[in-house]
Short mmCIF file of C-alpha atoms in Angstrom, two decimals:
data_model
loop_
_atom_site.label_atom_id
_atom_site.label_comp_id
_atom_site.label_asym_id
_atom_site.label_seq_id
_atom_site.Cartn_x
_atom_site.Cartn_y
_atom_site.Cartn_z
CA MET A 1 0.00 0.00 0.00
CA ARG A 2 1.27 3.42 -0.89
CA ASP A 3 2.57 5.27 2.15
CA GLY A 4 1.82 2.18 4.21
CA LYS A 5 4.37 -0.11 5.76
CA VAL A 6 5.94 -2.40 3.16
CA ARG A 7 6.54 -5.97 4.30
CA ALA A 8 7.21 -8.66 1.69
CA ALA A 9 9.12 -11.87 1.06
CA LEU A 10 12.58 -11.32 -0.45
CA PHE A 11 13.20 -13.58 -3.44
CA LEU A 12 16.98 -13.47 -3.85
CA GLY A 13 17.27 -15.78 -6.85
CA CYS A 14 20.56 -17.50 -7.73
CA VAL A 15 22.91 -14.95 -9.21
CA ILE A 16 22.86 -12.15 -6.60
CA PRO A 17 23.42 -14.14 -3.38
CA VAL A 18 26.07 -16.37 -4.97
CA ARG A 19 27.96 -14.22 -7.46
CA TYR A 20 27.16 -10.70 -6.28
CA PRO A 21 26.42 -10.84 -2.53
CA HIS A 22 27.55 -7.22 -2.23
CA ILE A 23 24.48 -6.26 -4.27
CA GLU A 24 22.35 -8.18 -1.77
CA LEU A 25 24.04 -6.18 0.99
CA ALA A 26 23.25 -2.90 -0.80
CA VAL A 27 19.61 -3.98 -1.14
CA ARG A 28 19.30 -4.89 2.53
CA LYS A 29 20.94 -1.66 3.72
CA THR A 30 18.97 0.66 1.46
CA MET A 31 15.67 -1.05 2.21
CA ALA A 32 16.39 -0.87 5.96
CA ASN A 33 16.96 2.87 5.52
CA LEU A 34 13.51 3.04 3.92
CA ASN A 35 11.93 0.97 6.69
CA VAL A 36 10.96 -1.71 4.16
CA GLU A 37 10.76 -5.10 5.86
CA LEU A 38 12.14 -7.87 3.66
CA VAL A 39 11.27 -11.29 5.05
CA ASP A 40 13.63 -14.22 4.34
CA LEU A 41 11.44 -17.28 3.93
CA ALA A 42 12.78 -20.83 3.98
CA GLY A 43 11.96 -22.92 0.92
CA PHE A 44 12.64 -20.75 -2.14
CA ALA A 45 14.78 -22.31 -4.92
CA CYS A 46 15.82 -21.09 -8.38
CA CYS A 47 12.86 -19.24 -9.97
CA PRO A 48 13.74 -21.28 -12.38
CA ASP A 49 15.54 -19.26 -15.02
CA PRO A 50 13.35 -18.09 -17.92
CA ILE A 51 15.86 -18.81 -20.68
CA TYR A 52 17.65 -22.16 -20.32
CA PHE A 53 15.47 -24.02 -17.87
CA LYS A 54 12.32 -22.86 -19.65
CA ALA A 55 13.86 -23.97 -22.97
CA ARG A 56 14.34 -27.46 -21.59
CA ASP A 57 10.85 -28.01 -20.20
CA LYS A 58 8.31 -25.21 -19.88
CA VAL A 59 5.79 -27.27 -17.90
CA LEU A 60 8.39 -28.23 -15.28
CA TRP A 61 9.59 -24.61 -15.27
CA LEU A 62 6.05 -23.51 -14.51
CA THR A 63 5.64 -26.19 -11.82
CA LEU A 64 8.81 -25.12 -9.99
CA ALA A 65 7.86 -21.44 -10.30
CA ALA A 66 4.43 -22.21 -8.83
CA ARG A 67 6.13 -24.05 -5.95
CA ASN A 68 8.12 -20.90 -5.15
CA LEU A 69 4.95 -18.82 -5.26
CA CYS A 70 3.27 -21.28 -2.86
CA VAL A 71 6.05 -20.61 -0.31
CA ALA A 72 5.12 -16.90 -0.32
CA GLU A 73 1.38 -17.62 -0.34
CA GLU A 74 1.69 -19.86 2.70
CA ALA A 75 3.36 -16.99 4.56
CA GLY A 76 0.68 -14.59 3.34
CA LEU A 77 3.27 -12.34 1.73
CA ASP A 78 3.86 -10.71 -1.65
CA VAL A 79 7.21 -11.29 -3.35
CA ILE A 80 9.97 -8.76 -4.01
CA THR A 81 12.49 -9.76 -6.69
CA LEU A 82 15.91 -8.28 -7.45
CA CYS A 83 16.55 -9.86 -10.84
CA SER A 84 14.69 -9.29 -14.09
CA GLY A 85 14.87 -13.03 -14.84
CA CYS A 86 13.22 -14.00 -11.55
CA THR A 87 10.62 -11.27 -12.11
CA SER A 88 9.91 -12.60 -15.59
CA THR A 89 9.52 -16.22 -14.49
CA LEU A 90 7.39 -15.57 -11.43
CA LYS A 91 5.14 -12.99 -13.09
CA GLU A 92 4.63 -15.13 -16.17
CA ALA A 93 3.75 -18.07 -13.93
CA VAL A 94 1.11 -15.95 -12.18
CA PHE A 95 -0.22 -14.84 -15.59
CA LEU A 96 -0.33 -18.31 -17.19
CA LEU A 97 -1.95 -19.92 -14.17
CA ALA A 98 -4.63 -17.22 -14.10
CA GLU A 99 -5.15 -17.43 -17.88
CA ASP A 100 -5.58 -21.19 -18.14
CA ALA A 101 -7.65 -23.01 -15.51
CA ALA A 102 -6.84 -26.46 -16.92
CA LEU A 103 -3.12 -25.70 -16.74
CA LYS A 104 -3.49 -24.54 -13.14
CA GLU A 105 -5.27 -27.80 -12.30
CA ARG A 106 -2.49 -29.79 -13.97
CA ILE A 107 0.22 -27.93 -12.02
CA ASN A 108 -1.71 -28.26 -8.77
CA ARG A 109 -1.96 -32.04 -9.26
CA GLN A 110 1.85 -32.07 -9.18
CA LEU A 111 2.10 -29.68 -6.23
CA ALA A 112 -0.36 -31.83 -4.28
CA LYS A 113 2.46 -34.39 -3.95
CA LEU A 114 4.13 -31.86 -1.65
CA GLY A 115 0.90 -30.98 0.11
CA LYS A 116 0.92 -27.63 -1.65
CA GLU A 117 -1.72 -25.79 -3.66
CA TYR A 118 -1.13 -22.74 -5.84
CA LYS A 119 -3.95 -20.26 -5.28
CA GLY A 120 -2.74 -17.12 -7.04
CA THR A 121 -2.83 -14.76 -4.07
CA ALA A 122 0.78 -13.55 -3.99
CA ARG A 123 1.80 -10.59 -6.13
CA VAL A 124 5.32 -10.33 -7.56
CA LYS A 125 7.22 -7.08 -7.93
CA HIS A 126 10.76 -6.09 -8.80
CA VAL A 127 12.21 -3.98 -6.00
CA VAL A 128 12.17 -0.83 -8.17
CA VAL A 129 8.46 -1.28 -8.88
CA MET A 130 7.79 -1.73 -5.16
CA LEU A 131 9.66 1.54 -4.51
CA ARG A 132 7.52 3.40 -7.04
CA ASP A 133 4.13 1.81 -6.36
CA ASP A 134 4.07 0.67 -2.73
CA LEU A 135 6.53 2.88 -0.90
CA GLY A 136 6.24 5.89 -3.18
CA ILE A 137 8.92 8.00 -4.84
CA ASP A 138 8.51 10.72 -2.20
CA ARG A 139 9.60 8.43 0.60
CA VAL A 140 12.60 7.28 -1.43
CA ALA A 141 13.47 10.95 -1.91
CA ALA A 142 13.16 11.59 1.83
CA SER A 143 15.95 9.04 2.49
CA ILE A 144 18.54 10.90 0.40
CA ARG A 145 21.41 12.37 2.46
CA ARG A 146 24.04 12.95 -0.24
CA PRO A 147 22.45 13.81 -3.61
CA LEU A 148 24.56 12.47 -6.48
CA SER A 149 24.62 15.90 -8.11
CA GLY A 150 26.12 16.03 -11.57
CA ILE A 151 26.58 12.27 -11.95
CA ARG A 152 25.39 11.25 -15.41
CA VAL A 153 23.80 7.79 -15.37
CA GLY A 154 23.05 5.90 -18.58
CA VAL A 155 20.02 3.73 -17.83
CA HIS A 156 19.93 0.16 -19.15
CA TYR A 157 16.40 -1.21 -18.77
CA GLY A 158 17.05 -4.76 -19.89
CA CYS A 159 14.14 -6.70 -21.32
CA HIS A 160 12.21 -8.52 -18.65
CA LEU A 161 11.28 -5.68 -16.34
CA LEU A 162 9.01 -4.30 -19.08
CA LYS A 163 8.18 -6.96 -21.64
CA PRO A 164 5.72 -8.34 -22.34
CA SER A 165 3.72 -5.44 -20.92
CA GLN A 166 0.62 -7.68 -20.98
CA ILE A 167 2.28 -9.61 -18.14
CA MET A 168 4.80 -7.24 -16.57
CA ASP A 169 2.45 -4.24 -16.44
CA VAL A 170 5.15 -1.86 -15.16
CA ASP A 171 5.50 0.90 -17.69
CA ASP A 172 5.15 1.71 -21.40
CA ALA A 173 7.51 -0.83 -22.99
CA ASP A 174 8.62 1.63 -25.70
CA TYR A 175 8.77 4.85 -23.68
CA PRO A 176 9.46 3.77 -20.11
CA HIS A 177 10.47 6.24 -17.41
CA ILE A 178 10.42 4.35 -14.11
CA LEU A 179 14.21 4.01 -13.95
CA GLU A 180 14.85 7.60 -15.05
CA ASP A 181 12.46 8.75 -12.31
CA LEU A 182 14.27 6.68 -9.68
CA VAL A 183 17.75 7.76 -10.84
CA ALA A 184 16.59 11.39 -10.68
CA VAL A 185 15.49 10.87 -7.06
CA THR A 186 19.12 10.11 -6.12
CA GLY A 187 20.11 13.52 -7.48
CA ALA A 188 21.92 11.98 -10.45
CA ILE A 189 21.10 12.84 -14.06
CA PRO A 190 19.47 10.08 -16.13
CA VAL A 191 21.02 10.31 -19.61
CA PRO A 192 19.10 9.08 -22.66
CA HIS A 193 21.06 7.19 -25.32
CA ARG A 194 20.28 5.59 -28.69
CA GLU A 195 20.41 1.98 -27.44
CA GLN A 196 18.18 2.58 -24.42
CA LEU A 197 16.06 -0.53 -24.97
CA LEU A 198 18.55 -2.91 -26.59
CA CYS A 199 18.85 -6.34 -25.00
CA CYS A 200 22.12 -7.30 -23.21
CA GLY A 201 22.19 -10.35 -25.50
CA LYS A 202 22.73 -12.91 -22.76
CA GLY A 203 19.99 -15.25 -24.00
CA CYS A 204 21.43 -15.57 -27.52
CA LEU A 205 23.54 -18.70 -27.98
CA HIS A 206 26.27 -17.29 -30.21
CA ASP A 207 29.95 -16.56 -29.62
CA LEU A 208 29.94 -13.00 -30.89
CA ILE A 209 26.41 -11.54 -31.04
CA PRO A 210 25.94 -10.92 -27.29
CA LEU A 211 29.29 -9.09 -27.24
CA GLN A 212 28.32 -7.00 -30.26
CA MET A 213 25.11 -5.96 -28.51
CA THR A 214 26.81 -4.96 -25.27
CA ARG A 215 29.55 -3.21 -27.26
CA ASP A 216 26.93 -1.15 -29.12
CA ILE A 217 25.29 -0.19 -25.82
CA PHE A 218 28.66 0.94 -24.42
CA ALA A 219 29.36 2.95 -27.57
CA ALA A 220 25.94 4.65 -27.32
CA MET A 221 26.44 5.48 -23.65
CA THR A 222 29.95 6.77 -24.26
CA ASP A 223 28.67 9.01 -27.07
CA ALA A 224 25.96 10.30 -24.71
CA GLY A 225 28.67 11.23 -22.19
CA VAL A 226 27.64 9.13 -19.20
CA ASP A 227 29.74 8.67 -16.05
CA CYS A 228 28.35 5.22 -15.30
CA MET A 229 25.70 2.74 -16.33
CA GLY A 230 22.72 2.03 -14.08
CA LEU A 231 20.73 -1.20 -14.20
CA ILE A 232 18.50 -3.52 -12.18
CA CYS A 233 19.38 -7.08 -13.18
CA PRO A 234 22.37 -9.24 -12.12
CA THR A 235 22.50 -11.02 -15.48
CA CYS A 236 22.74 -7.68 -17.29
CA PHE A 237 25.31 -6.67 -14.65
CA SER A 238 27.46 -9.66 -15.53
CA SER A 239 27.14 -8.93 -19.26
CA PHE A 240 28.32 -5.35 -18.76
CA ASP A 241 30.81 -5.49 -15.87
CA LEU A 242 32.65 -8.72 -16.64
CA GLY A 243 31.55 -8.31 -20.26
CA GLN A 244 33.71 -5.20 -20.64
CA ILE A 245 36.81 -7.26 -19.86
CA THR A 246 35.80 -9.73 -22.58
CA ILE A 247 35.09 -6.94 -25.08
CA ALA A 248 38.46 -5.36 -24.39
CA ARG A 249 40.15 -8.73 -24.98
CA LYS A 250 38.20 -9.99 -27.97
CA MET A 251 37.36 -6.73 -29.74
CA ASN A 252 40.20 -4.57 -28.58
CA GLU A 253 37.84 -1.83 -27.41
CA ALA A 254 38.16 -0.49 -23.86
CA TYR A 255 35.18 1.48 -22.52
CA ASN A 256 36.02 1.44 -18.82
CA LEU A 257 32.45 2.36 -17.93
CA PRO A 258 31.48 1.60 -14.31
CA VAL A 259 28.26 -0.39 -13.94
CA ILE A 260 26.02 0.03 -10.90
CA TYR A 261 22.88 -1.74 -9.67
CA PHE A 262 20.12 0.71 -8.73
CA CYS A 263 20.16 -0.07 -4.99
CA GLN A 264 23.92 0.59 -4.89
CA LEU A 265 23.32 3.99 -6.48
CA LEU A 266 20.52 4.66 -3.99
CA GLY A 267 22.85 3.57 -1.15
CA LEU A 268 25.50 6.10 -2.19
CA ALA A 269 22.81 8.80 -2.24
CA GLN A 270 21.63 7.69 1.21
CA GLY A 271 25.17 8.36 2.41
CA LEU A 272 26.51 4.80 2.49
CA SER A 273 30.18 4.36 1.63
CA THR A 274 31.43 2.70 -1.55
CA GLU A 275 32.47 -0.31 0.58
CA GLU A 276 29.05 -0.55 2.21
CA VAL A 277 27.43 -0.90 -1.20
CA GLY A 278 30.22 -3.21 -2.39
CA LEU A 279 31.60 -1.17 -5.29
CA HIS A 280 35.12 -2.47 -4.63
CA TRP A 281 33.96 -5.89 -5.86
CA HIS A 282 33.22 -4.61 -9.36
CA ARG A 283 35.58 -5.37 -12.25
CA ILE A 284 35.23 -1.82 -13.52
CA LYS A 285 35.95 0.47 -10.58
CA MET A 286 33.76 3.45 -9.65
CA ASP A 287 36.70 5.70 -8.70
CA SER A 288 36.12 8.22 -11.51
CA VAL A 289 32.47 8.63 -10.45
CA MET A 290 33.32 9.05 -6.77
CA GLU A 291 36.00 11.62 -7.59
CA LYS A 292 33.54 13.59 -9.70
CA LEU A 293 31.03 13.44 -6.86
CA GLN A 294 33.59 14.66 -4.34
CA ARG A 295 34.56 17.54 -6.62
CA ALA A 296 30.89 18.46 -7.00
CA THR A 297 30.30 18.27 -3.24
CA ALA A 298 33.46 20.25 -2.52
CA GLY A 299 32.55 22.74 -5.25
CA PRO A 300 30.95 25.59 -3.28
CA THR A 301 33.84 25.77 -0.79
CA MET A 302 36.51 25.96 -3.45
CA THR A 303 37.74 29.43 -4.25
CA CYS A 304 40.27 28.80 -6.98
CA SER A 305 39.02 28.95 -10.55
CA MET B 1 5.82 -24.79 -51.48
CA ASP B 2 2.33 -25.98 -52.28
CA ARG B 3 -0.32 -27.06 -49.81
CA ALA B 4 0.69 -30.67 -50.14
CA SER B 5 4.08 -29.88 -48.59
CA VAL B 6 2.61 -28.80 -45.24
CA ASN B 7 3.60 -31.24 -42.52
CA PHE B 8 0.46 -31.27 -40.41
CA ALA B 9 1.77 -34.03 -38.18
CA PHE B 10 4.53 -31.72 -36.92
CA ARG B 11 2.08 -28.86 -36.41
CA LYS B 12 -0.19 -31.12 -34.37
CA LYS B 13 2.79 -32.02 -32.19
CA LEU B 14 3.73 -28.37 -31.80
CA ASN B 15 0.15 -27.63 -30.75
CA GLN B 16 0.52 -30.08 -27.89
CA VAL B 17 3.51 -28.21 -26.41
CA LEU B 18 2.65 -25.42 -23.98
CA GLY B 19 2.76 -22.12 -25.93
CA GLY B 20 3.24 -23.87 -29.29
CA GLU B 21 -0.45 -23.70 -30.22
CA HIS B 22 -0.27 -19.91 -30.70
CA HIS B 23 1.73 -20.37 -33.95
CA ASN B 24 -1.61 -20.99 -35.71
CA TYR B 25 -2.57 -17.32 -35.33
CA CYS B 26 0.39 -15.98 -37.35
CA TYR B 27 -0.60 -14.10 -40.55
CA GLN B 28 3.00 -13.26 -41.51
CA CYS B 29 2.79 -9.48 -41.04
CA ALA B 30 6.45 -9.31 -39.89
CA ALA B 31 5.80 -6.85 -37.07
CA CYS B 32 8.03 -9.13 -35.00
CA VAL B 33 11.04 -8.63 -37.28
CA ALA B 34 11.53 -4.88 -37.17
CA SER B 35 12.55 -4.61 -33.53
CA CYS B 36 14.06 -8.08 -33.07
CA PRO B 37 17.65 -7.65 -31.79
CA ALA B 38 18.66 -11.15 -32.94
CA ALA B 39 17.44 -10.33 -36.48
CA ARG B 40 19.41 -7.07 -36.36
CA TYR B 41 22.67 -8.87 -35.54
CA ALA B 42 22.25 -12.31 -37.13
CA THR B 43 21.49 -12.63 -40.83
CA ASP B 44 20.12 -16.15 -40.30
CA PHE B 45 17.55 -15.26 -37.63
CA ASN B 46 14.12 -13.95 -38.56
CA PRO B 47 11.11 -14.58 -36.29
CA ARG B 48 8.58 -14.23 -39.12
CA MET B 49 10.38 -16.91 -41.10
CA ILE B 50 10.52 -19.15 -38.05
CA MET B 51 6.73 -18.77 -37.67
CA GLN B 52 6.35 -19.48 -41.41
CA MET B 53 8.43 -22.64 -41.08
CA ALA B 54 6.24 -23.64 -38.13
CA LEU B 55 3.13 -23.08 -40.27
CA TYR B 56 4.58 -25.32 -42.99
CA GLY B 57 5.63 -27.83 -40.35
CA PHE B 58 9.33 -27.83 -41.18
CA GLY B 59 10.11 -29.72 -38.01
CA GLU B 60 13.58 -30.93 -38.84
CA ARG B 61 14.83 -27.49 -39.76
CA LEU B 62 13.28 -25.97 -36.60
CA THR B 63 14.20 -28.56 -34.01
CA GLY B 64 17.35 -30.04 -35.55
CA GLN B 65 20.85 -29.38 -34.27
CA ASP B 66 21.51 -26.42 -36.58
CA SER B 67 18.18 -24.70 -35.88
CA PRO B 68 18.23 -20.88 -35.77
CA ILE B 69 15.90 -20.86 -32.73
CA TRP B 70 18.86 -20.80 -30.31
CA LEU B 71 19.85 -17.32 -31.54
CA CYS B 72 16.69 -15.83 -29.99
CA THR B 73 17.67 -13.43 -27.18
CA ASN B 74 14.39 -13.99 -25.29
CA CYS B 75 13.83 -10.22 -25.17
CA TYR B 76 10.04 -10.50 -25.65
CA THR B 77 9.84 -7.58 -28.09
CA CYS B 78 8.07 -9.82 -30.65
CA TYR B 79 5.51 -10.74 -27.98
CA GLU B 80 5.06 -7.00 -27.39
CA ARG B 81 4.59 -6.21 -31.10
CA CYS B 82 2.50 -9.13 -32.35
CA PRO B 83 -1.07 -8.03 -33.27
CA GLN B 84 -2.21 -11.67 -33.36
CA ASP B 85 -1.16 -12.87 -29.88
CA VAL B 86 1.19 -15.41 -31.50
CA ARG B 87 3.73 -14.76 -28.74
CA PRO B 88 6.53 -15.75 -31.18
CA VAL B 89 9.13 -16.08 -28.41
CA GLU B 90 6.89 -18.61 -26.67
CA VAL B 91 6.46 -20.58 -29.92
CA ILE B 92 10.27 -20.58 -30.18
CA ILE B 93 10.47 -21.83 -26.58
CA ALA B 94 7.96 -24.58 -27.44
CA LEU B 95 10.23 -25.57 -30.36
CA LYS B 96 13.19 -25.57 -27.94
CA ASN B 97 11.22 -27.89 -25.63
CA MET B 98 10.69 -30.26 -28.58
CA ALA B 99 14.42 -30.16 -29.37
CA ALA B 100 15.27 -30.87 -25.72
CA GLN B 101 12.81 -33.77 -25.72
CA GLN B 102 14.37 -35.38 -28.80
CA GLY B 103 17.96 -34.72 -27.69
CA THR B 104 18.94 -32.03 -30.19
CA ALA B 105 19.15 -29.06 -27.80
CA PRO B 106 22.63 -27.59 -27.16
CA GLU B 107 24.45 -29.32 -24.33
CA SER B 108 25.04 -26.03 -22.49
CA VAL B 109 21.27 -25.49 -22.13
CA ILE B 110 20.66 -28.98 -20.81
CA LYS B 111 23.56 -28.76 -18.34
CA TYR B 112 22.30 -25.44 -17.01
CA ALA B 113 18.85 -26.91 -16.39
CA GLU B 114 20.31 -30.06 -14.83
CA ALA B 115 22.20 -27.90 -12.33
CA VAL B 116 18.89 -26.44 -11.13
CA LEU B 117 17.40 -29.91 -10.70
CA GLU B 118 20.45 -31.21 -8.83
CA THR B 119 21.31 -28.21 -6.66
CA GLY B 120 18.28 -25.91 -6.73
CA ARG B 121 20.44 -23.15 -8.22
CA THR B 122 21.81 -22.11 -11.60
CA THR B 123 25.02 -20.89 -10.00
CA PRO B 124 27.44 -23.21 -8.15
CA VAL B 125 28.18 -22.44 -4.50
CA THR B 126 31.79 -22.75 -3.39
CA ALA B 127 33.66 -22.13 -0.13
CA VAL B 128 34.72 -18.75 -1.56
CA VAL B 129 31.06 -17.72 -1.82
CA ASP B 130 30.36 -18.72 1.80
CA ARG B 131 33.42 -16.81 2.99
CA ARG B 132 32.56 -13.67 1.07
CA ARG B 133 29.03 -13.67 2.45
CA GLN B 134 30.46 -14.03 5.95
CA GLU B 135 32.88 -11.14 5.36
CA LEU B 136 29.98 -8.97 4.22
CA GLY B 137 28.00 -9.87 7.34
CA LEU B 138 25.31 -11.71 5.34
CA GLU B 139 23.50 -14.81 6.56
CA PRO B 140 24.73 -18.15 5.17
CA LEU B 141 22.95 -19.30 2.00
CA GLN B 142 19.75 -21.20 2.65
CA LYS B 143 19.45 -24.93 2.04
CA MET B 144 17.69 -25.70 -1.21
CA PRO B 145 14.52 -27.89 -1.19
CA ILE B 146 16.17 -30.49 -3.44
CA GLU B 147 13.85 -33.32 -2.38
CA GLU B 148 10.73 -31.28 -3.25
CA ILE B 149 12.23 -30.39 -6.64
CA ARG B 150 13.03 -34.05 -7.30
CA ARG B 151 9.46 -35.12 -6.53
CA LEU B 152 8.09 -32.51 -8.92
CA THR B 153 10.24 -33.84 -11.76
CA GLU B 154 8.41 -37.17 -11.53
CA GLU B 155 5.34 -37.28 -13.76
#
């Protein structure tokens, strides 16, 4: 509920807690600052992933997704996700099981073996959608202690937060603004670029194409003059942070563009240190951004020209 | 390609796979192609042509080892654009399910899925992960409900 107390189950997924636990830390710290209560429930497993696992067996994918949703339903909680993949899987499961009664019956026959029944009562939201819709942008703004003035952030939406809009129902899939609105709340400047909605390419099984896509996104952001790239998905994060090392090696193009997950950016604006939001774990360091921020903060007291 | 060349047996099979039945709605308008990132980067990937091949029932080409379906980025833009509710990406996923069933899916895909069934996660947990979580002051990773997952894999 807007302006009410937010209390929901935290669905960590696989990639963040295992590969990027510092992002989990940034989420927990920033949400604590916002008085959002994230409940850790026992019993969640992989969402499962909407690309490979779903490609192997969509019915089993749906069954396992429904099992995860049952865990939240049993606790009477909605679900907050941190990864666009988890969001995609769990929201599509909710959609398909509401759309097709026979399918729901079929899945529930399987779940009955565990003494579970999927009812369809739990809602699923990516953390950024919860911030906008349940907590409210104003309350996010009220938590800002150190506005990131002058920092130019190139937003990468990724695909699964928005599409298909029939299921995700977050924003206009062609002209979204949720992430620009949230970046602006931190005091930073959201910078538009020509590859705003291009996919990170991770799902494409090809040696070169995913790299070409990420390379084109870096080139667009560099041309737009960004200081860093902001995103909301750990798979995109991997494609862009580690991906830059690969691009430098295989394509001989170095962009050196720091990549930051939204809750890390929010943490910096709430006054947390770079260590507290885990920026020292990134392949591409944030030093240039932090120096620019310090210069901007120190600006008014400087007398030399 | 005359009517006689349509392989209805394959189309009937595709209709039985969850999401595959929507291929019947395709009227070949190509709205899916214009904003498809895979089509932009790969000359041999075109979602309209994949739907056309599905309509003709070219099963071997679509589910064989050299099928173009694995170039799909799963971005869902075609789903967004389609005026006919074909959900092309979901038809492609249905074709992938058929390939996995008959053993022609890429090994990397199968291994990834197997990891979820065996460990509950896509990403392997090592001692380094546990240590880093401890250093960050995070709770240890939760145990995965492997037994429940195993029981759900049984028909």
